[in-house]
JSON list of C-alpha atoms and ligand atoms in Angstrom, two decimals:
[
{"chain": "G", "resi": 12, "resn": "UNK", "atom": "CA", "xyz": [23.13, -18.86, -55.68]},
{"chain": "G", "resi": 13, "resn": "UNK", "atom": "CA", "xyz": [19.45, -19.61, -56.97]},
{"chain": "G", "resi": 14, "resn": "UNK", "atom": "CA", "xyz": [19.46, -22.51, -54.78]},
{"chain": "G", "resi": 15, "resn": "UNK", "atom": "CA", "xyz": [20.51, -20.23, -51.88]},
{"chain": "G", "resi": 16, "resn": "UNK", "atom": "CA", "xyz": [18.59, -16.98, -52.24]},
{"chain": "G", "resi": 17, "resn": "UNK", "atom": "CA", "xyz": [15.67, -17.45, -54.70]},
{"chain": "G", "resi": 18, "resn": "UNK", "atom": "CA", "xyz": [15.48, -14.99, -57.05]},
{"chain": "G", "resi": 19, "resn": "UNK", "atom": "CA", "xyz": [12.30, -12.56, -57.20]},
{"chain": "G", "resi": 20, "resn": "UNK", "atom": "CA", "xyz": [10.63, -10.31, -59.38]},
{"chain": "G", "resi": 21, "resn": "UNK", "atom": "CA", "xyz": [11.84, -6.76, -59.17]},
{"chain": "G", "resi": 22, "resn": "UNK", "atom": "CA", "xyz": [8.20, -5.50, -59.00]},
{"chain": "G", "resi": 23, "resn": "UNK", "atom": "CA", "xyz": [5.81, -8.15, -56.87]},
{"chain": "G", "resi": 24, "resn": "UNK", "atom": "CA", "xyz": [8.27, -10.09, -55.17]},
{"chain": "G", "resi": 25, "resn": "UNK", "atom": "CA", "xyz": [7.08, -13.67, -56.21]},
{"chain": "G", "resi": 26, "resn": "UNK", "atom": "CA", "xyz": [9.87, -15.94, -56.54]},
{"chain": "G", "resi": 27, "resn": "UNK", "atom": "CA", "xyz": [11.16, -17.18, -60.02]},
{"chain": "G", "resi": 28, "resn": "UNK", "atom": "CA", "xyz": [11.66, -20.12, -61.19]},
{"chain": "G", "resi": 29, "resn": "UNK", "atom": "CA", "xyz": [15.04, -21.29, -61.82]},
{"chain": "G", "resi": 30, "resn": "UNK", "atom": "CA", "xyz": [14.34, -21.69, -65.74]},
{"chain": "G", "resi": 31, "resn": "UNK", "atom": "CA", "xyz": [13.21, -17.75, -65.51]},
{"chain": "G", "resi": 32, "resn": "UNK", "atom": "CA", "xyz": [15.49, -15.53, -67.33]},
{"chain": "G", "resi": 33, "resn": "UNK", "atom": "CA", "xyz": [15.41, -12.29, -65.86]},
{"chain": "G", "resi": 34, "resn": "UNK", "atom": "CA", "xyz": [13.95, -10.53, -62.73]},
{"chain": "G", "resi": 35, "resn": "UNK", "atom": "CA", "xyz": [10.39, -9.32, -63.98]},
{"chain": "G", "resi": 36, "resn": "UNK", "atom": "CA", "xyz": [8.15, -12.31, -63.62]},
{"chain": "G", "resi": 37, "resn": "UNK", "atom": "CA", "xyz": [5.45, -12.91, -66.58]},
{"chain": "G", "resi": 38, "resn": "UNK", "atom": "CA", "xyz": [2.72, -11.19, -65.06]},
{"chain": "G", "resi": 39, "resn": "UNK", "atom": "CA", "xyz": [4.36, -7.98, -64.19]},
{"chain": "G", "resi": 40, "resn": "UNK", "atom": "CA", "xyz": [5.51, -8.10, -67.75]},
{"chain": "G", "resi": 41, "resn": "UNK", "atom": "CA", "xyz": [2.57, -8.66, -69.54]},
{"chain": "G", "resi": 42, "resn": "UNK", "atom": "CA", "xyz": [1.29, -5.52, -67.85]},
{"chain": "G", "resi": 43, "resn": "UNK", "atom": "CA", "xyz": [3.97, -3.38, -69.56]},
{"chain": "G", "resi": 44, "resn": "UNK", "atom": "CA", "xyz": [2.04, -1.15, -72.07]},
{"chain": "G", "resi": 45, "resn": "UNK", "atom": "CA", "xyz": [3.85, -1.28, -74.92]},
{"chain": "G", "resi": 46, "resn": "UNK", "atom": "CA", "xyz": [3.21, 1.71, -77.67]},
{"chain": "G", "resi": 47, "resn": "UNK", "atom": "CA", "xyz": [0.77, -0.08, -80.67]},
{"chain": "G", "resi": 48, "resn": "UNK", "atom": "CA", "xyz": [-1.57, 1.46, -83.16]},
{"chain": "G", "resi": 49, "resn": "UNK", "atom": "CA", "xyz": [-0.93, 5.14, -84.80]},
{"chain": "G", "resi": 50, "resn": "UNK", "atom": "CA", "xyz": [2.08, 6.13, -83.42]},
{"chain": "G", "resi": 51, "resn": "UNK", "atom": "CA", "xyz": [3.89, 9.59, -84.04]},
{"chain": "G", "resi": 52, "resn": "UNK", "atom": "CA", "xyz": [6.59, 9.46, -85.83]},
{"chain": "G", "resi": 53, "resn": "UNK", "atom": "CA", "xyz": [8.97, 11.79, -84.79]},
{"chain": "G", "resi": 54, "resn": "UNK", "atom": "CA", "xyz": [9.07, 10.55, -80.93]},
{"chain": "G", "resi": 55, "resn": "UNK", "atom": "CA", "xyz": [7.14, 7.51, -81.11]},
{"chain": "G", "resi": 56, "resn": "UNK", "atom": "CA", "xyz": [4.33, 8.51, -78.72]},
{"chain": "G", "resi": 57, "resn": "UNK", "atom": "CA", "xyz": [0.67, 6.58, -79.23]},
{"chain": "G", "resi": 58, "resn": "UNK", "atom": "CA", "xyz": [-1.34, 9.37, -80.78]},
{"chain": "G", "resi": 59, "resn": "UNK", "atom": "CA", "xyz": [-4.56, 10.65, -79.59]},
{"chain": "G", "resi": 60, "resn": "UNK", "atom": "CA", "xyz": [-7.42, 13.36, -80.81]},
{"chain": "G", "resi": 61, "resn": "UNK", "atom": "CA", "xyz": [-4.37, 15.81, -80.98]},
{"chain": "G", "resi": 62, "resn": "UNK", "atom": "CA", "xyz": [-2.51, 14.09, -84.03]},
{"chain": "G", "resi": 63, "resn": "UNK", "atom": "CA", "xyz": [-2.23, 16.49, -87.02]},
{"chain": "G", "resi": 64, "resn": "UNK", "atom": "CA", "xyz": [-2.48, 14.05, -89.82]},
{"chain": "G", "resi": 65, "resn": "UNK", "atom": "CA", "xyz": [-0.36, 14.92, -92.63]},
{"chain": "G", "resi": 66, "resn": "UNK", "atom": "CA", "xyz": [-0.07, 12.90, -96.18]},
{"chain": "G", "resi": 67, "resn": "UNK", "atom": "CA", "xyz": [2.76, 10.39, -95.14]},
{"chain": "G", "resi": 68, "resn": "UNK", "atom": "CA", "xyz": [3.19, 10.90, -91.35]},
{"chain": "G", "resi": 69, "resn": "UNK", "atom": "CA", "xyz": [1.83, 11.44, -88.51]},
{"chain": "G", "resi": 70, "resn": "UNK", "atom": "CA", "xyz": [3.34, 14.04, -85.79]},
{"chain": "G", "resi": 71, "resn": "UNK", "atom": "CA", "xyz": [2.07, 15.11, -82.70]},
{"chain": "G", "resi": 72, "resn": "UNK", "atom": "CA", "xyz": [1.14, 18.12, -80.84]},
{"chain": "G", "resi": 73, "resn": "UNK", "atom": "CA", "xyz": [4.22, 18.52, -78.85]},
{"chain": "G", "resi": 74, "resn": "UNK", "atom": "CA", "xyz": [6.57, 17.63, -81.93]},
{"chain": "G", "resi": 75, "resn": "UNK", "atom": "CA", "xyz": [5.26, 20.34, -83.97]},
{"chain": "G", "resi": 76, "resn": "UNK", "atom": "CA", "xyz": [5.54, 22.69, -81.30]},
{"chain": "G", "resi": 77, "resn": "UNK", "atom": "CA", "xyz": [9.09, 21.37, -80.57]},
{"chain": "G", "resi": 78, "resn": "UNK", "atom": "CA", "xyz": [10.16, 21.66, -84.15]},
{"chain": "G", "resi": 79, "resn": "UNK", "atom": "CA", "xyz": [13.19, 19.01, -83.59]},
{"chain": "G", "resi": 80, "resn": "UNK", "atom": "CA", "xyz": [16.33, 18.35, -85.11]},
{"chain": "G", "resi": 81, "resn": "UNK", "atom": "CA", "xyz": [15.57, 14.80, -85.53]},
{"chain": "G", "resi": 82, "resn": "UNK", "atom": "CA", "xyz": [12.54, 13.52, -88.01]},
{"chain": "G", "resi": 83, "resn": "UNK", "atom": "CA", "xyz": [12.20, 10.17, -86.68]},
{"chain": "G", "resi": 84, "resn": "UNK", "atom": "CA", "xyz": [11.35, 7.99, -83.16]},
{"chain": "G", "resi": 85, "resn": "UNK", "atom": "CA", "xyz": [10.92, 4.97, -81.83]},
{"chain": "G", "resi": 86, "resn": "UNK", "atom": "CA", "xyz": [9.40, 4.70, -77.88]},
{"chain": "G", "resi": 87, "resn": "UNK", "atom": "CA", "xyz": [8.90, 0.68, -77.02]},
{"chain": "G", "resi": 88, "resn": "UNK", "atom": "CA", "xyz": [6.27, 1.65, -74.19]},
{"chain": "G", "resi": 89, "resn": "UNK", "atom": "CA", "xyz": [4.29, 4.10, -71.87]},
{"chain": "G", "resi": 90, "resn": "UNK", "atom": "CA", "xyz": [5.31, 5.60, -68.86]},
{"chain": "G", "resi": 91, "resn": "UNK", "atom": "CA", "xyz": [3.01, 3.40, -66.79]},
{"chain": "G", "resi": 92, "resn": "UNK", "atom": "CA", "xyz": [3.09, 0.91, -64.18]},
{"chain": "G", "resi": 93, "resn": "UNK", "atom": "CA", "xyz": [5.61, -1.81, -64.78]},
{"chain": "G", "resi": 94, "resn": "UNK", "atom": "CA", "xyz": [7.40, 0.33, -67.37]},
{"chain": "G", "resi": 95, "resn": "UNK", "atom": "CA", "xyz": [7.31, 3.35, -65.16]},
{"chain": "G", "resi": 96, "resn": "UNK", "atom": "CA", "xyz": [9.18, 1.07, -62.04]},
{"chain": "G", "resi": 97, "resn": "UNK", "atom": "CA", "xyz": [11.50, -0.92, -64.12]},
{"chain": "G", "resi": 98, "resn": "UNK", "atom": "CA", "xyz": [12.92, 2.65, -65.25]},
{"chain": "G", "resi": 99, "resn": "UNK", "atom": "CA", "xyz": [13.08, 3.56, -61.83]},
{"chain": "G", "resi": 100, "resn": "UNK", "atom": "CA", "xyz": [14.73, 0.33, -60.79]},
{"chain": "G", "resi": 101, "resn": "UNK", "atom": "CA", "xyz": [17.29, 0.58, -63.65]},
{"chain": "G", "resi": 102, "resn": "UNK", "atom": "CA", "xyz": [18.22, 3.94, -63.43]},
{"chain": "G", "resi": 103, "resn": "UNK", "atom": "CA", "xyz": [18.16, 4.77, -59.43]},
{"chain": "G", "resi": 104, "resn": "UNK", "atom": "CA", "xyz": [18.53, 1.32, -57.38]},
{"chain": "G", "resi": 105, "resn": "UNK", "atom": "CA", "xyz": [21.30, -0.10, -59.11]},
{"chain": "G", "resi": 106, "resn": "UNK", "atom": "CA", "xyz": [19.52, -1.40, -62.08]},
{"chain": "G", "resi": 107, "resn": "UNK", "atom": "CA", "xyz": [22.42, -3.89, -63.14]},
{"chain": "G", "resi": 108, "resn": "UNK", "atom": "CA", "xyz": [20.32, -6.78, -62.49]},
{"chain": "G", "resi": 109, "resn": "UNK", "atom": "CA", "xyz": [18.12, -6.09, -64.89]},
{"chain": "G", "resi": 110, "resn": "UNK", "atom": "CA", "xyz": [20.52, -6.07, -67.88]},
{"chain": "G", "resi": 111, "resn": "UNK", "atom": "CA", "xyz": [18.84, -9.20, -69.57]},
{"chain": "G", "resi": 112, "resn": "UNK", "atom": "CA", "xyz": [15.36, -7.99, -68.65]},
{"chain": "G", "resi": 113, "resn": "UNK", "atom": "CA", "xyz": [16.23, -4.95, -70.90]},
{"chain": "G", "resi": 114, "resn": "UNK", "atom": "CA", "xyz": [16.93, -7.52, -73.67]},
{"chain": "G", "resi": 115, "resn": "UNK", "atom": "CA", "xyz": [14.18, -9.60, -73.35]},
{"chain": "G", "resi": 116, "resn": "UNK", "atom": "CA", "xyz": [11.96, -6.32, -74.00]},
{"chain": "G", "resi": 117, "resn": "UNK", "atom": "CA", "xyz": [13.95, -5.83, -76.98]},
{"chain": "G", "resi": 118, "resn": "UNK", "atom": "CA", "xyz": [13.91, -9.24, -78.10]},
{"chain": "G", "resi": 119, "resn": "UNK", "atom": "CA", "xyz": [9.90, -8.96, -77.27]},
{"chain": "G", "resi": 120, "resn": "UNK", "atom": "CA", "xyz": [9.88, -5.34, -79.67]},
{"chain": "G", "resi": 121, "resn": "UNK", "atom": "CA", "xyz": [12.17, -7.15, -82.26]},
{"chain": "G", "resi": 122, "resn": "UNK", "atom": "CA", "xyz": [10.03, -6.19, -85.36]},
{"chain": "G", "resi": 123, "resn": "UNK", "atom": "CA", "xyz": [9.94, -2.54, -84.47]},
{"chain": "G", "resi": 124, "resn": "UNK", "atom": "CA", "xyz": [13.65, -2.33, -84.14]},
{"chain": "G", "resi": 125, "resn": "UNK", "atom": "CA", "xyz": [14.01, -3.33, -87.92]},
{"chain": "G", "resi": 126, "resn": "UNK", "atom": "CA", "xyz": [13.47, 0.64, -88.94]},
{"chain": "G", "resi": 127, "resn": "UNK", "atom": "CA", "xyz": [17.06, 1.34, -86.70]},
{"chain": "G", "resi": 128, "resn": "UNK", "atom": "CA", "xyz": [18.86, -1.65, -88.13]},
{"chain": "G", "resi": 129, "resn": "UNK", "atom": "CA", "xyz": [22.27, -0.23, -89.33]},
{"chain": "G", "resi": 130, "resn": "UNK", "atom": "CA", "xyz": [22.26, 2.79, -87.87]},
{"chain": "G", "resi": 131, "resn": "UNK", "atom": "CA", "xyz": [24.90, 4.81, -85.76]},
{"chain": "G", "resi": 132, "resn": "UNK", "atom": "CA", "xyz": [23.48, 4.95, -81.96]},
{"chain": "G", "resi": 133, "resn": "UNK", "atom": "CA", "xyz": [24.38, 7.72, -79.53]},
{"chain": "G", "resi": 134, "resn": "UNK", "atom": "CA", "xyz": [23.67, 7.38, -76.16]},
{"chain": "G", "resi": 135, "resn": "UNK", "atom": "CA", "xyz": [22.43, 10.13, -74.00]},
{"chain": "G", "resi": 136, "resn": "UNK", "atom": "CA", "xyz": [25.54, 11.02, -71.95]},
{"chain": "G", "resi": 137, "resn": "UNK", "atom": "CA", "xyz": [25.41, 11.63, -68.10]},
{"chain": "G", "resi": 138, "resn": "UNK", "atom": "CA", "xyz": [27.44, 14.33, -66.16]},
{"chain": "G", "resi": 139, "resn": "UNK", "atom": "CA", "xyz": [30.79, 12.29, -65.80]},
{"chain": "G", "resi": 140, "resn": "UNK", "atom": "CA", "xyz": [29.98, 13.32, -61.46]},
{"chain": "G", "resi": 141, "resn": "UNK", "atom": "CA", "xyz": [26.48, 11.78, -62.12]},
{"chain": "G", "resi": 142, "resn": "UNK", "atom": "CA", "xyz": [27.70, 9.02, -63.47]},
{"chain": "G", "resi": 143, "resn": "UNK", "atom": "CA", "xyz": [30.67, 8.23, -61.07]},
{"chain": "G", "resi": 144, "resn": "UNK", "atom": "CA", "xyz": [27.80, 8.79, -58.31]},
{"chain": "G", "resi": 145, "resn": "UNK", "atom": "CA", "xyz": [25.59, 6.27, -59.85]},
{"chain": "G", "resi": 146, "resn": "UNK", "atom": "CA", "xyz": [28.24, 4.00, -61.21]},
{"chain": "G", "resi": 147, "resn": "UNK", "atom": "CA", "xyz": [27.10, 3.54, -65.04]},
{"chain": "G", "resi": 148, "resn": "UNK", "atom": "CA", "xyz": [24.71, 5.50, -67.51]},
{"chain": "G", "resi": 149, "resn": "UNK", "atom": "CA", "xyz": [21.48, 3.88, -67.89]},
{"chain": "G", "resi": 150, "resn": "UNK", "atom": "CA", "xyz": [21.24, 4.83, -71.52]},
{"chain": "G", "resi": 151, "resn": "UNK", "atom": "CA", "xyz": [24.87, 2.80, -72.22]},
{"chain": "G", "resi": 152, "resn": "UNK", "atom": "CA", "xyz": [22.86, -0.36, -70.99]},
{"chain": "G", "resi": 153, "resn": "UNK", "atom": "CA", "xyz": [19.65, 0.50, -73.41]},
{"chain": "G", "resi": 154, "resn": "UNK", "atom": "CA", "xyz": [21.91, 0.98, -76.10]},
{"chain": "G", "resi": 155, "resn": "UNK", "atom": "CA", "xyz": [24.12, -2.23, -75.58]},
{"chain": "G", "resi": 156, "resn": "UNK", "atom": "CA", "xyz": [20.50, -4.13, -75.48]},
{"chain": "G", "resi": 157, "resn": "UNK", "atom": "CA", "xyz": [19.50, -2.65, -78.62]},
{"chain": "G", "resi": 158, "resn": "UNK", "atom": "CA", "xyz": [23.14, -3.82, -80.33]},
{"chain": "G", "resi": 159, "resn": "UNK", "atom": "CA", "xyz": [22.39, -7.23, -78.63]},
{"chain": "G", "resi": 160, "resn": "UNK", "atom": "CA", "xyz": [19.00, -7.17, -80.94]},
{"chain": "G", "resi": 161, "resn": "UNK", "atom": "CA", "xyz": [19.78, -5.49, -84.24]},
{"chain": "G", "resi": 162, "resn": "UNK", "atom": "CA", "xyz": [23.01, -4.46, -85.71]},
{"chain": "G", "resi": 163, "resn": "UNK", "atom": "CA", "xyz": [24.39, -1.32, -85.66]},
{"chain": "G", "resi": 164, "resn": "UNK", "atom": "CA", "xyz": [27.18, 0.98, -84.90]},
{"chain": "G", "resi": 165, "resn": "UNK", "atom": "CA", "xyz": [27.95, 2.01, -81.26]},
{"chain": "G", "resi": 166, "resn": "UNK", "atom": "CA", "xyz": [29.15, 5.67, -80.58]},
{"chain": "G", "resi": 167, "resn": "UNK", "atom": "CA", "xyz": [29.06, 7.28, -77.58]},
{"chain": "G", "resi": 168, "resn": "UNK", "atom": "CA", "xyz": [30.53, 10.81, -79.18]},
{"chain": "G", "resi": 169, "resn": "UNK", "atom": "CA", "xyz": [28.81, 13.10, -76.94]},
{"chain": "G", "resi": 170, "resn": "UNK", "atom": "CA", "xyz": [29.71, 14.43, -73.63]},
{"chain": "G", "resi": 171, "resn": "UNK", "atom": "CA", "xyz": [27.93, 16.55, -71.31]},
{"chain": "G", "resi": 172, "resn": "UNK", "atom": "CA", "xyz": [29.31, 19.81, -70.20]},
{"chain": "G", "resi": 173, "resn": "UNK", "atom": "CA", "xyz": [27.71, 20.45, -66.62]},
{"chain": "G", "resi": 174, "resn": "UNK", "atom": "CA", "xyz": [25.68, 18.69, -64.41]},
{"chain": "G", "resi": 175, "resn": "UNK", "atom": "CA", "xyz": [22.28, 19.52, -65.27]},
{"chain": "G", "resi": 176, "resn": "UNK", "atom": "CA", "xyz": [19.68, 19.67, -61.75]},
{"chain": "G", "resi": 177, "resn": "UNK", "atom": "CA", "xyz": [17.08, 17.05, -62.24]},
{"chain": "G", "resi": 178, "resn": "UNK", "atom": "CA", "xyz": [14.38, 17.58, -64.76]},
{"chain": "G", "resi": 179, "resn": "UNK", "atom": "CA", "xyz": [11.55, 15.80, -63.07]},
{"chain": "G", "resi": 180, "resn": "UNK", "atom": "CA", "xyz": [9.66, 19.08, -61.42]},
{"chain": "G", "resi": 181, "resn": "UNK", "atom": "CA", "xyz": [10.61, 21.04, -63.88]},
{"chain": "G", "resi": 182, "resn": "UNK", "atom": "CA", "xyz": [8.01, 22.53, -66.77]},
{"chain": "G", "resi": 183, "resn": "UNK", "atom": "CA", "xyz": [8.50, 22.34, -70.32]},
{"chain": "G", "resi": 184, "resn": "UNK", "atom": "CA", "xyz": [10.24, 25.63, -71.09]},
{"chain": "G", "resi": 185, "resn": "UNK", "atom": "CA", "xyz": [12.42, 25.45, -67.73]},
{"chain": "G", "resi": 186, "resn": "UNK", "atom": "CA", "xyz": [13.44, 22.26, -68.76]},
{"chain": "G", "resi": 187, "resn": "UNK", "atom": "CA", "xyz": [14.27, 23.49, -72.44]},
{"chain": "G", "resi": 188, "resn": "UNK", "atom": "CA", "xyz": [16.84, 25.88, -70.45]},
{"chain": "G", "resi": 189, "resn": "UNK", "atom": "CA", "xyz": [18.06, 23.47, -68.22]},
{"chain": "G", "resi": 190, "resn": "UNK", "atom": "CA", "xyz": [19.49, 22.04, -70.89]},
{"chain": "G", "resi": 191, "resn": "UNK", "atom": "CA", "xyz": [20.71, 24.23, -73.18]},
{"chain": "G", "resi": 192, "resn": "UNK", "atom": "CA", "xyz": [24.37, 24.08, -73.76]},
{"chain": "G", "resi": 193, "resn": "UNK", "atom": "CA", "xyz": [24.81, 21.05, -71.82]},
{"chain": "G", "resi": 194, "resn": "UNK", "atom": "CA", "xyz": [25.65, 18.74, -74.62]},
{"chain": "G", "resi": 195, "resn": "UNK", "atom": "CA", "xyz": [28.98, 19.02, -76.97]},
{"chain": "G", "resi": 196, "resn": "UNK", "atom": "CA", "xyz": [30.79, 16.56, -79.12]},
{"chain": "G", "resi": 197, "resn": "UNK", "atom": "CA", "xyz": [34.25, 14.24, -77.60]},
{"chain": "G", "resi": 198, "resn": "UNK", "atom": "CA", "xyz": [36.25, 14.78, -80.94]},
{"chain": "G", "resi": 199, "resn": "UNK", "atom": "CA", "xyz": [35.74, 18.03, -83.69]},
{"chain": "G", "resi": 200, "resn": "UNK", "atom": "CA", "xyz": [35.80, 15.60, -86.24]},
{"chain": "G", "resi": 201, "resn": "UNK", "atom": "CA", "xyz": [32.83, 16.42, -88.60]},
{"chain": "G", "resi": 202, "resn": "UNK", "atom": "CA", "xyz": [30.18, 13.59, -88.46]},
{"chain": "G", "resi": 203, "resn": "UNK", "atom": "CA", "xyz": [29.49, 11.34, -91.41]},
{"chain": "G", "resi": 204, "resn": "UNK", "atom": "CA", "xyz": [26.30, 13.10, -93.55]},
{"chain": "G", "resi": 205, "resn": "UNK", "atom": "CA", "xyz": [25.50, 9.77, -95.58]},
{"chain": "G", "resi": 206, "resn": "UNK", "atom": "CA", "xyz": [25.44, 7.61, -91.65]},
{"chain": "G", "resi": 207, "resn": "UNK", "atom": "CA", "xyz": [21.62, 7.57, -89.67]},
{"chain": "G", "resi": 208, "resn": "UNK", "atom": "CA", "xyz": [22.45, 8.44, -85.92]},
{"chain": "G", "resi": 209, "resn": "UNK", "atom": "CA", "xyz": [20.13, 7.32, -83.82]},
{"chain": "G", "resi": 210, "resn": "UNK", "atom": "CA", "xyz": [20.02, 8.88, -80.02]},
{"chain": "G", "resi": 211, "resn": "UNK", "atom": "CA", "xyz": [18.81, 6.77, -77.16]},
{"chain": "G", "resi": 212, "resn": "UNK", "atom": "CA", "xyz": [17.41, 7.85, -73.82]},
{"chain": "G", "resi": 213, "resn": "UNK", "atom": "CA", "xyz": [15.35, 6.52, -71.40]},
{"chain": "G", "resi": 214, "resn": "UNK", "atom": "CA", "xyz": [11.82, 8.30, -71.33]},
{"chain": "G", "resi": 215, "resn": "UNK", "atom": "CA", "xyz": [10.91, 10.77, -73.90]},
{"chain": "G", "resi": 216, "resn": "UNK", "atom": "CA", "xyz": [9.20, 13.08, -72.02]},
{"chain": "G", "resi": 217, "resn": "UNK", "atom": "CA", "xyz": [9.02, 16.96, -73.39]},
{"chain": "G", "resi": 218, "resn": "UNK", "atom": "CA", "xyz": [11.88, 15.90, -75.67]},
{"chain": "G", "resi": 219, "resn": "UNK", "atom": "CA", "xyz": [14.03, 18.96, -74.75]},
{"chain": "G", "resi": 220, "resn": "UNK", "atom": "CA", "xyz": [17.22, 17.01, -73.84]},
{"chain": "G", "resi": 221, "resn": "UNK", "atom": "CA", "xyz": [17.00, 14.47, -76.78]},
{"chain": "G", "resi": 222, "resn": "UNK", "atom": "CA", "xyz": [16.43, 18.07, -78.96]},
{"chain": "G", "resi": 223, "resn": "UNK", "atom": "CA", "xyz": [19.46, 19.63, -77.68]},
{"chain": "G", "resi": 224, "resn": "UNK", "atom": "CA", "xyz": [21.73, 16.60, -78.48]},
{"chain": "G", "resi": 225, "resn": "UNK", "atom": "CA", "xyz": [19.89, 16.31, -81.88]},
{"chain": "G", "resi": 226, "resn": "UNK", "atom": "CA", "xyz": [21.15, 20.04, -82.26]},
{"chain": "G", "resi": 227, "resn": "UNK", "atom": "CA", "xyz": [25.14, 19.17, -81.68]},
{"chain": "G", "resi": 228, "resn": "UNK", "atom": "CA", "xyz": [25.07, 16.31, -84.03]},
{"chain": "G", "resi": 229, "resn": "UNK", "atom": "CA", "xyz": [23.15, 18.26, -86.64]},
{"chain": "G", "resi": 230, "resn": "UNK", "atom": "CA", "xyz": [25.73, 21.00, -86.05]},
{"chain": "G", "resi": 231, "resn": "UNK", "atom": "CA", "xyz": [28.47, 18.73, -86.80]},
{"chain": "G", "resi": 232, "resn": "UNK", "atom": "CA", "xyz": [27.25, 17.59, -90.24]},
{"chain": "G", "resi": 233, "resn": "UNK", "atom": "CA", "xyz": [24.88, 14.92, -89.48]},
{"chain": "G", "resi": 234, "resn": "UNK", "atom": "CA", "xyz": [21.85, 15.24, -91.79]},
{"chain": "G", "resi": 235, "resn": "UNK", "atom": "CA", "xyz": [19.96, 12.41, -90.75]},
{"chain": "G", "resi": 236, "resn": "UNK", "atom": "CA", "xyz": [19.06, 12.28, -87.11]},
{"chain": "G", "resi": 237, "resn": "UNK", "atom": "CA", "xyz": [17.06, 9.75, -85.21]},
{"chain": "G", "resi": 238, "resn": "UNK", "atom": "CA", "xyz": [15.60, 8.65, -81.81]},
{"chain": "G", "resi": 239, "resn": "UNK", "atom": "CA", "xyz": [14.74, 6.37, -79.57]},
{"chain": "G", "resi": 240, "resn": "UNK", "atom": "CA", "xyz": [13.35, 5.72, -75.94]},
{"chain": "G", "resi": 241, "resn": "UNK", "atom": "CA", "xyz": [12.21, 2.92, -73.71]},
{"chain": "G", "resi": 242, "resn": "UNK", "atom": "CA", "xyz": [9.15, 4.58, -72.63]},
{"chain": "G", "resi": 243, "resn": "UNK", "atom": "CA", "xyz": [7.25, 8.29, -73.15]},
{"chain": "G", "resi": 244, "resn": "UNK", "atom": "CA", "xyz": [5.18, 9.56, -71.13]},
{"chain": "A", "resi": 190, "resn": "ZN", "atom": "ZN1", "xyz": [6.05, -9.63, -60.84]},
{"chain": "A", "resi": 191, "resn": "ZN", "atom": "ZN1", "xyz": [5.75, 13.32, -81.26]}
]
């Protein structure tokens, strides 16, 4: 099929080589800007000015205002550029193709991903309507990378309970009620205390929806609640 229809990179168009493993060629990848230096972490942002240093971490502005149920986060990049489209791609234009792309940034994040080795991951569920409609749930396909990478336990125990409008116009407290209520667990089995669940989404962005699934799993006896997103911003 190469031969046939040479494939291209999702972002610029050039053709690929044959030997190329993905869809996002090495220039539009080296332009993804992935999170370095002081991060915060609680949602894994870069920190700026804003960061209220304390002893042993560093939090920012919007996490101390948000008070979350979780206490730790890992975001691989920013919301920018390449990042920001290959979300896009992935999550509205059939983003299928891109499945080993997604790996390839893991592979590329590898050392980060050693804090979440072991852990219990929970994806961010979608409206089962939503995700008819689209036909999958980006955040299965970030958390099957992730397993690809590191090991782990995977547990998709949360369900959403109506179809939520979009967030994207929305500001940060209409987005906090958007989502409130909208998550609840499959089983009433009470969570393990002693297991680290670890959340994954696609873009932490006022952390409201990751926050409100942090709430039912803390509410069902988990003690020790983590997270983790492609991108913030
Ligand atoms: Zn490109
Ligand atoms: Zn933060």
């Amino acid at each position: 099929m190469d031969l046939l229809f040479p494939r291209e990179c999702f972002q610029c168009q050039q053709p690929l080589d044959l030997s190329h493993p993905g869809f996002v060629c090495e220039s539009c990848f080296n332009q993804i800007v992935f999170n370095r230096g002081s991060c915060c972490s609680c949602c894994g942002r870069v920190l700026d000015s804003d960061a209220k240093d304390t002893p042993s971490n560093l939090i920012c502005s919007n996490c101390l205002e948000l008070n979350p149920y979780f206490n730790h986060g890992i975001s691989l990049f920013a919301f920018t550029n390449t990042g920001r489209a290959f979300i896009h791609a992935l999550k509205y234009r059939n983003g299928a193709y891109l499945r080993s792309d997604l790996v390839r940034i893991m592979q590329h994040e590898q050392e980060r991903l050693q804090s979440i080795q072991g852990c219990t991951f929970v994806p961010v569920p979608l409206h089962f309507f939503r995700k008819w409609k689209r036909g999958y749930n980006q955040c299965e396909w970030i958390t099957k990378a992730l397993l690809h990478c590191i090991d782990g336990e995977w547990a998709p125990i949360l369900r959403r309970t109506f179809n939520t409008p979009s967030q994207t116009s929305l500001t940060r407290e209409e987005r906090k009620q958007n989502v409130k209520g909208a998550f609840m667990m499959k089983t009433h089995r009470p969570l393990d205390c002693t297991k680290t669940y670890v959340l994954v989404d696609d873009v932490f962005t006022t952390g409201s929806t990751l926050n409100e699934c942090a709430k039912v799993l803390h509410q069902h006896g988990a003690q020790n609640i983590r997270v983790f997103t492609l991108a913030h911003g």
